[in-house]
Short mmCIF file of C-alpha atoms in Angstrom, two decimals:
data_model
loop_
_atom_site.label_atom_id
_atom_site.label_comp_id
_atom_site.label_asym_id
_atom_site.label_seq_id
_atom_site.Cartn_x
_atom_site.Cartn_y
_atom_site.Cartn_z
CA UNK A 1 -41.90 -64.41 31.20
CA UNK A 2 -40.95 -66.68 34.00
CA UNK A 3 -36.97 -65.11 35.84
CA UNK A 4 -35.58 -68.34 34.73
CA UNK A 5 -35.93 -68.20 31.34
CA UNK A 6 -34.91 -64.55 31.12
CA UNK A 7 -31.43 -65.54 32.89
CA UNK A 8 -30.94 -68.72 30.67
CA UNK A 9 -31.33 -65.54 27.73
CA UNK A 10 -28.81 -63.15 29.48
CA UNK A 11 -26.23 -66.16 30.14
CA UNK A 12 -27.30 -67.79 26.58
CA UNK A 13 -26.82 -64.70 24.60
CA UNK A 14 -24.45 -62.94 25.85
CA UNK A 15 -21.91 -65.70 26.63
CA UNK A 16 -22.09 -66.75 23.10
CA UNK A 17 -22.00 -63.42 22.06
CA UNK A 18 -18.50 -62.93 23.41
CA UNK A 19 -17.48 -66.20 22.15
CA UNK A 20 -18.95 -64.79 18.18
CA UNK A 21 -16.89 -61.46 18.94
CA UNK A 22 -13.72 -63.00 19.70
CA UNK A 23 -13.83 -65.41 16.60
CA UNK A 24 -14.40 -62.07 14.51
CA UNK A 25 -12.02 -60.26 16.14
CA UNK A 26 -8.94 -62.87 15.53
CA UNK A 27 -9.08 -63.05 12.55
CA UNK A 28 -9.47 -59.35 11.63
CA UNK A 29 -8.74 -57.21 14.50
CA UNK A 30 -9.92 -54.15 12.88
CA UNK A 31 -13.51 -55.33 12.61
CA UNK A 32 -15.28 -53.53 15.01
CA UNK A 33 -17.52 -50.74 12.89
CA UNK A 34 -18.78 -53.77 10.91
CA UNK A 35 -19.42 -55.71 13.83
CA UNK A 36 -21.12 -52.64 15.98
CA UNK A 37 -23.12 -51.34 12.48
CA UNK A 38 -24.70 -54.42 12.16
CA UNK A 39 -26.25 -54.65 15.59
CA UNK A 40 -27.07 -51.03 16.15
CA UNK A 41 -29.15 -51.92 12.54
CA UNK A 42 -30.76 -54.71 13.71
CA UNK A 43 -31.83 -53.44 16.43
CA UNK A 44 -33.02 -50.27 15.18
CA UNK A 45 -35.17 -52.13 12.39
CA UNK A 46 -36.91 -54.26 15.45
CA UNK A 47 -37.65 -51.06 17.31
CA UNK A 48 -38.51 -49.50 14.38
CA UNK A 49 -41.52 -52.64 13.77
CA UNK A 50 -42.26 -53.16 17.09
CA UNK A 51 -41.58 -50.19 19.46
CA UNK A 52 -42.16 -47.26 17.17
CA UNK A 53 -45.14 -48.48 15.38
CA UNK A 54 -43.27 -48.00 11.74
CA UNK A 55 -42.86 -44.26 13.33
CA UNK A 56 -46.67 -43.33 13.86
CA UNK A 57 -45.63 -43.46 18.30
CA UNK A 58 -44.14 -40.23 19.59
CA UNK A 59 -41.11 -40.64 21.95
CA UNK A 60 -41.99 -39.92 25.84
CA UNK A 61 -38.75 -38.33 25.88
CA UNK A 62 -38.11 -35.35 23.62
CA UNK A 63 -35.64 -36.34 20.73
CA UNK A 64 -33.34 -33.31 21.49
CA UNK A 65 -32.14 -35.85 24.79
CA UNK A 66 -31.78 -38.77 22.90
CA UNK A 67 -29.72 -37.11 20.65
CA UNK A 68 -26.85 -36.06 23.33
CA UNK A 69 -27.49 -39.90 24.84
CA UNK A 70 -26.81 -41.34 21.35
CA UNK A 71 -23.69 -39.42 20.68
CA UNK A 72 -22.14 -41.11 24.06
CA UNK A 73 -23.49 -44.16 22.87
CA UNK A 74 -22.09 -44.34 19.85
CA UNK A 75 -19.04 -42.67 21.26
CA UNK A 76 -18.45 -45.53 23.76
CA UNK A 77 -19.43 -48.59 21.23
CA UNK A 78 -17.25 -47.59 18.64
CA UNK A 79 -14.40 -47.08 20.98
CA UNK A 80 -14.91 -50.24 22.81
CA UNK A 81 -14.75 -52.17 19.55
CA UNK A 82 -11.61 -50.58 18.12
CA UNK A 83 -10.00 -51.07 21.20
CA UNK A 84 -9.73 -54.59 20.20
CA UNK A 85 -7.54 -53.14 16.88
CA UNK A 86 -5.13 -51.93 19.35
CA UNK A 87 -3.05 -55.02 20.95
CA UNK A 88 -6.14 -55.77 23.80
CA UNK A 89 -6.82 -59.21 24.53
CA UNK A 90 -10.10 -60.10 24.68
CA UNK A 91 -10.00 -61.05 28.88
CA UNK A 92 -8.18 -57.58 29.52
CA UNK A 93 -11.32 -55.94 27.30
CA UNK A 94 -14.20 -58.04 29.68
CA UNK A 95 -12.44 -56.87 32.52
CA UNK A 96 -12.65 -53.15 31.57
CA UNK A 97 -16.12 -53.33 30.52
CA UNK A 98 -17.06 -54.89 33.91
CA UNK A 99 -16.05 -51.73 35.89
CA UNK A 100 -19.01 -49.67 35.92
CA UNK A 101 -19.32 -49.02 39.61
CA UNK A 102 -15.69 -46.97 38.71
CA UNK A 103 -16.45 -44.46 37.07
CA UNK A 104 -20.09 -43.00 39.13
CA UNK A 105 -19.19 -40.19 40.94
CA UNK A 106 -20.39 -38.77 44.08
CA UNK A 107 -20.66 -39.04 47.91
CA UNK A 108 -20.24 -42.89 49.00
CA UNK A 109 -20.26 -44.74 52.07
CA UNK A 110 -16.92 -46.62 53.38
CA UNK A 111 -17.90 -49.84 51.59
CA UNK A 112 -18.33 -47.50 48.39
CA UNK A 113 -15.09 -46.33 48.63
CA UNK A 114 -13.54 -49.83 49.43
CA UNK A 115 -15.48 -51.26 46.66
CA UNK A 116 -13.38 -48.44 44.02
CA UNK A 117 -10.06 -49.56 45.55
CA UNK A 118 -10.64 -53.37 45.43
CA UNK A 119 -11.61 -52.54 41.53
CA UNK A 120 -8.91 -50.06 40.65
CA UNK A 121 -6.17 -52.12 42.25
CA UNK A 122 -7.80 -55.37 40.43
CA UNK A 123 -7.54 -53.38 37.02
CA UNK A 124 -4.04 -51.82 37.83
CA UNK A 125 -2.84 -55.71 38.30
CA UNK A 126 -4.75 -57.45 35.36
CA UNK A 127 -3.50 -53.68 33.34
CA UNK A 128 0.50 -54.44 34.52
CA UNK A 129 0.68 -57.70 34.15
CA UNK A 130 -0.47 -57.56 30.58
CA UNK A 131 1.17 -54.88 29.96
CA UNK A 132 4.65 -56.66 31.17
CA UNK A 133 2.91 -59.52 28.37
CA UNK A 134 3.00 -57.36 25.49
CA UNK A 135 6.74 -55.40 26.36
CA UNK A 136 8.21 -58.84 26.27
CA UNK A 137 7.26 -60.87 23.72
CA UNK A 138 9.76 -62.86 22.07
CA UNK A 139 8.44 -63.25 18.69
CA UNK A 140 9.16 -59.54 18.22
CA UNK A 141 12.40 -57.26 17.63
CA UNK A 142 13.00 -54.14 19.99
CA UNK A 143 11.81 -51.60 17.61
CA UNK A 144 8.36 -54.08 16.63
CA UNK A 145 7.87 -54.47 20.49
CA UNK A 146 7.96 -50.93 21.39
CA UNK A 147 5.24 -50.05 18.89
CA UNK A 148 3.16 -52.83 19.80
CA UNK A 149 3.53 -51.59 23.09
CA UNK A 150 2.60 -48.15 22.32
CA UNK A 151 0.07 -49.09 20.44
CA UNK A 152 -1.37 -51.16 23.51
CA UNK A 153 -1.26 -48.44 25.88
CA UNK A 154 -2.92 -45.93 23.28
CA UNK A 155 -5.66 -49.10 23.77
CA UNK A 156 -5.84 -48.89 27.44
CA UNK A 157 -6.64 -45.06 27.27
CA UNK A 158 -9.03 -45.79 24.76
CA UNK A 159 -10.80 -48.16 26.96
CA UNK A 160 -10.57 -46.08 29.94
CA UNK A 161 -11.97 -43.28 27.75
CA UNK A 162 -15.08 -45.31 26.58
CA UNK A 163 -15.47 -46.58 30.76
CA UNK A 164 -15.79 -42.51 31.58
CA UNK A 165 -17.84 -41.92 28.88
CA UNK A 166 -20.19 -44.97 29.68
CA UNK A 167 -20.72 -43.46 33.02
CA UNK A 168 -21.59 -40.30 31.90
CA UNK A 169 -23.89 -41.10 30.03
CA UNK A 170 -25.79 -43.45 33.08
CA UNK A 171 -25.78 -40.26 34.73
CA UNK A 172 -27.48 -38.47 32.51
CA UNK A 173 -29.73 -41.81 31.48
CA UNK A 174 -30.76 -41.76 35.36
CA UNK A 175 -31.62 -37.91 35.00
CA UNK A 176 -33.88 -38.88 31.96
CA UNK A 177 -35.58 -41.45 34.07
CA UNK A 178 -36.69 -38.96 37.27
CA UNK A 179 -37.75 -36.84 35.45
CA UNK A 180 -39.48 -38.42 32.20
CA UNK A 181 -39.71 -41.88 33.33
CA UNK A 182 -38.47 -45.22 33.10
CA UNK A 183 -38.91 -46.16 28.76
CA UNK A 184 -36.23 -48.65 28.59
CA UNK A 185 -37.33 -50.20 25.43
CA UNK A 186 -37.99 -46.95 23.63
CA UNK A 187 -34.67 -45.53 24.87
CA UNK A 188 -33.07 -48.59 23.53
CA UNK A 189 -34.33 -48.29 20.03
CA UNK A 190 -33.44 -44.62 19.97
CA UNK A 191 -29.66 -45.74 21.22
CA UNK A 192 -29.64 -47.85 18.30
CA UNK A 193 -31.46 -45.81 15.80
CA UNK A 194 -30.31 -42.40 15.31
CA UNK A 195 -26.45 -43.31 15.51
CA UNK A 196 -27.08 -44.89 11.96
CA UNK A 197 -25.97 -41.85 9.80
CA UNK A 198 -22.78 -41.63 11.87
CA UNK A 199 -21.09 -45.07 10.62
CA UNK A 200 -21.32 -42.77 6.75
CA UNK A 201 -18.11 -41.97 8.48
CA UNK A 202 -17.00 -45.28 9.10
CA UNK A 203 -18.35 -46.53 5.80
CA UNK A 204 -14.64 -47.48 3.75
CA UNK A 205 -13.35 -49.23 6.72
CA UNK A 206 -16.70 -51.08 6.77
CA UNK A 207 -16.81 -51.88 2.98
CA UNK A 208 -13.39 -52.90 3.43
CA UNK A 209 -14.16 -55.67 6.50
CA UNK A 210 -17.64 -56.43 4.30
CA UNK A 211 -15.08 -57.47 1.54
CA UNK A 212 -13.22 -59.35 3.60
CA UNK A 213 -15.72 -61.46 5.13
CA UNK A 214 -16.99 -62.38 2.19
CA UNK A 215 -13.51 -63.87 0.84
CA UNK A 216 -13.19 -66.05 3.81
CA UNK A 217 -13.67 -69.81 3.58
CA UNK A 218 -17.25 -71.17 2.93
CA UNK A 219 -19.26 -72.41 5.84
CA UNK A 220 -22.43 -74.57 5.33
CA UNK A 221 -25.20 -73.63 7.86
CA UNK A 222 -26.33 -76.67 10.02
CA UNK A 223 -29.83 -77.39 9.58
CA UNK A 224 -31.01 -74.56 7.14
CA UNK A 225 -28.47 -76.41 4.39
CA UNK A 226 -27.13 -72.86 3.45
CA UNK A 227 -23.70 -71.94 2.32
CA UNK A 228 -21.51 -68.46 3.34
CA UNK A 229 -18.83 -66.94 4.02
CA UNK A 230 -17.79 -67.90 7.65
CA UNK A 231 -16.83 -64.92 8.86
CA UNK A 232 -20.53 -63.39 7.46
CA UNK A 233 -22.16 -66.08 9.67
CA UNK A 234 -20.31 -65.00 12.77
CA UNK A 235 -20.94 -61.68 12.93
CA UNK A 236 -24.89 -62.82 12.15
CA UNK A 237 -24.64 -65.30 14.97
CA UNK A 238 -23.10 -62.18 16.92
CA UNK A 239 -25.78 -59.85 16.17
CA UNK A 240 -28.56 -62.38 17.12
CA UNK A 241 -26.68 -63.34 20.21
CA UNK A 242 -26.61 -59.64 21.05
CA UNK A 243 -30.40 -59.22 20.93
CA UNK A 244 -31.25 -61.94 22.68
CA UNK A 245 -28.91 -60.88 25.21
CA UNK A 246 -30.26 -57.16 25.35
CA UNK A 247 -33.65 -58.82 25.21
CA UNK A 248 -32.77 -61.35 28.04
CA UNK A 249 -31.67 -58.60 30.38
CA UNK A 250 -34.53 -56.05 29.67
CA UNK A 251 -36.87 -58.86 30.99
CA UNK A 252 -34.82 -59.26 34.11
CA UNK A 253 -35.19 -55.89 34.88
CA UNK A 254 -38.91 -55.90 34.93
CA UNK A 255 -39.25 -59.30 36.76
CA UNK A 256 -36.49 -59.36 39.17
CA UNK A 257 -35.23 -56.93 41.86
CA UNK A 258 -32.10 -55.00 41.11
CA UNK A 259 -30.23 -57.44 43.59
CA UNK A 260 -31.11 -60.45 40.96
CA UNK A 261 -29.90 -58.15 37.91
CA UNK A 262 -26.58 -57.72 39.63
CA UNK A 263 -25.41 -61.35 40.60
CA UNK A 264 -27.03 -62.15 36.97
CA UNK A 265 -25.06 -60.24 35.33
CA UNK A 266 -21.68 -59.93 37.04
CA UNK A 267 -21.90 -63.60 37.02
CA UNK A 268 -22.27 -63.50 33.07
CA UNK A 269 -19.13 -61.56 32.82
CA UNK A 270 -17.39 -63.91 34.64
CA UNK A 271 -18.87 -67.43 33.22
CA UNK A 272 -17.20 -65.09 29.57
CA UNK A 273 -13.95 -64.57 31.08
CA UNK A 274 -13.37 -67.96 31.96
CA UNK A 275 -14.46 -69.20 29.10
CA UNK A 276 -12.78 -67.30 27.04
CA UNK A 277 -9.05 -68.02 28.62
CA UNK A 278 -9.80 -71.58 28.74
CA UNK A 279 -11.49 -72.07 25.04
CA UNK A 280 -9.49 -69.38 23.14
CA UNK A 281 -6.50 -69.90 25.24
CA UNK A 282 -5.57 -66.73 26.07
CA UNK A 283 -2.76 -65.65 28.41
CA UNK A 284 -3.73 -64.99 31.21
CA UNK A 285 -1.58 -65.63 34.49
CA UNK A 286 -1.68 -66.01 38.73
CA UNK A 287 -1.70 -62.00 38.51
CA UNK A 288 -4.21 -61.82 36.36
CA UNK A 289 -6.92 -64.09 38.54
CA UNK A 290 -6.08 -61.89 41.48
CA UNK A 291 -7.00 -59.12 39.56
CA UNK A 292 -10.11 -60.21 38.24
CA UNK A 293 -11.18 -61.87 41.61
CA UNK A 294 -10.10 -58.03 42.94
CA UNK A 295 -12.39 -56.53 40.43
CA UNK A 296 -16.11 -59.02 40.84
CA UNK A 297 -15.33 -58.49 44.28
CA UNK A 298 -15.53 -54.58 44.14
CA UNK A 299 -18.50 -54.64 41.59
CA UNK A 300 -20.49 -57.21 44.03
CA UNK A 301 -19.64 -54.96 46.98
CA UNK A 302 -20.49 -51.89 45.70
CA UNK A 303 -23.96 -53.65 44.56
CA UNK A 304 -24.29 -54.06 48.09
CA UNK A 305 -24.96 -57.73 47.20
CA UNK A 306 -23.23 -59.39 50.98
CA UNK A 307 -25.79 -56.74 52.73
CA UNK A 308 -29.15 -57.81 50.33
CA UNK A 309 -27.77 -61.26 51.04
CA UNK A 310 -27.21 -61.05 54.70
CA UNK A 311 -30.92 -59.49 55.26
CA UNK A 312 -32.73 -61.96 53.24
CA UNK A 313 -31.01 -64.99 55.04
CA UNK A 314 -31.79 -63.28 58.06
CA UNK A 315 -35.31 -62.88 57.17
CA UNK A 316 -35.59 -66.52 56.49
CA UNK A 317 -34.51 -67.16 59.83
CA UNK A 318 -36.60 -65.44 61.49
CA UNK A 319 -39.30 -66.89 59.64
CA UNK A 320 -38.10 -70.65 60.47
CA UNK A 321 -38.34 -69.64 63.88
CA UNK A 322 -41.55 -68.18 64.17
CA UNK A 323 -43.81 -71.00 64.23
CA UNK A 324 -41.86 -72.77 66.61
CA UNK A 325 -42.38 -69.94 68.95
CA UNK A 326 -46.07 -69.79 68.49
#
């Protein structure tokens, strides 16, 4: 597949996927086992078909490690998705989940290290300011606003919980890798798969959200004719939006350099965050764009993107040149 169809997928899916999540998400807050059971079962059917071979193709990797990847998995979805139960706006949640480089561990360079204060002190500012948000709103009384409050901060641990966990479990995803292999698809139907059983847990609060979907307001599908509940044909548009998005950046991966993934991708976060405070209107102040102009910052230099940069223009030059001398 030609690179600029797979990053028209990654910026098609998952920008529209955020924009699907947030329309589910304010209206019932507490939606986020439906909303995460219904893509980790789509996608585990499609691997099931089309990876698995209906279950007649042995894993390269030996279950027993998929099983510790897909408790952290499951761990950090769920967790990521009821954070959004907990007073976090959807912009402070984007933010979080952007902070990968964060949370890995180990010896760095000066530019590492500078790259982990520009995106702590970016998260402490967008974390404060949002935080000084939620302790005074108006709209509330002073025993309402504490709890809200507390209730946000138990959010913000949550959230910083799931980014901990997420890195974890890279680290032990890049172990899996040296030593079996890269099996990206295979490990991504196995992510999906064998967390199914666990949402038995989850199952009243997702009857309950299932029930309430289908008592909201009918919707007629454009072009198919077809009439639903509204809220049932956002979370499908969310789930297909998902895939394609998974789908879009698996393909980048195998036809563009790591460099290319990067920019792609940060780039996609940021495209959703704007979006999303300028469509859904969400609060989001002068403090707030520092920080999140703090945090793409760190994540592009820790990618070591102005260095990649910086070598290939250099490269060019040279290049430009060379005939000239000859």
């Amino acid at each position: 597949m030609h690179p600029a169809l797979a990053v028209g997928l990654v910026f098609g899916g998952c920008c529209s996927n955020v924009v699907f999540l947030e329309l589910l998400a304010r209206e019932f807050p507490g939606c986020g086992n439906i909303v995460t059971f219904s893509q980790f079962l789509f996608i585990a059917v499609e691997g099931f078909i089309f990876e698995a071979n209906f279950g007649r193709k042995s894993p390269a990797i030996p279950i027993r490690y998929y099983l510790i990847m897909v408790a952290m998995f499951f761990t950090v979805s769920v967790v990521n998705n009821y954070a959004l139960n907990l007073n976090i706006s959807m912009p402070l949640h984007m933010i979080f989940r952007s902070v990968s480089p964060l949370s890995s561990l180990g010896r760095y360079s000066v530019s590492k290290y500078t790259s982990i204060a520009l995106v702590s002190l970016g998260i402490f500012t967008c974390t404060f300011m949002s935080a000084k948000q939620v302790a005074s709103d108006s709209s509330l009384n002073e025993e309402d606003g504490v709890q809200v409050f507390l209730w946000w901060l138990l959010g913000i641990a949550a959230l910083t919980f799931a980014l901990l966990m997420s890195a974890r479990m890279g680290i032990f995803q890049e172990t899996l890798y040296q030593r079996f292999g890269k099996h990206s698809k295979e490990a991504l139907f196995y992510n999906h798969a064998l967390p199914l059983p666990g949402f038995l847990l989850l199952a009243p609060n997702i009857y309950q959200h299932a029930v309430l979907f289908s008592q909201s307001e009918p919707f007629r599908v454009p072009v198919l004719g077809l009439t639903l509940p509204i809220m049932w044909f956002y979370l499908l548009m969310n789930v297909v939006t998902q895939y394609v998005c998974i789908r879009g950046v698996f393909i980048l991966t195998t036809e563009c350099p790591s460099l290319t993934v990067t920019l792609v991708v940060t780039l996609r976060k940021f495209v959703s965050l704007i979006f999303s405070i300028l469509y859904f209107r969400n609060p989001f102040t002068a403090w707030h764009w520092l920080g999140t102009a703090l945090v793409f910052l760190g994540t592009l230099l820790y990618a070591e993107v102005w260095h990649s940069l910086g070598s290939l223009l250099a490269r060019c030059r040279r290049s430009r040149r060379r005939p000239k001398e000859e």
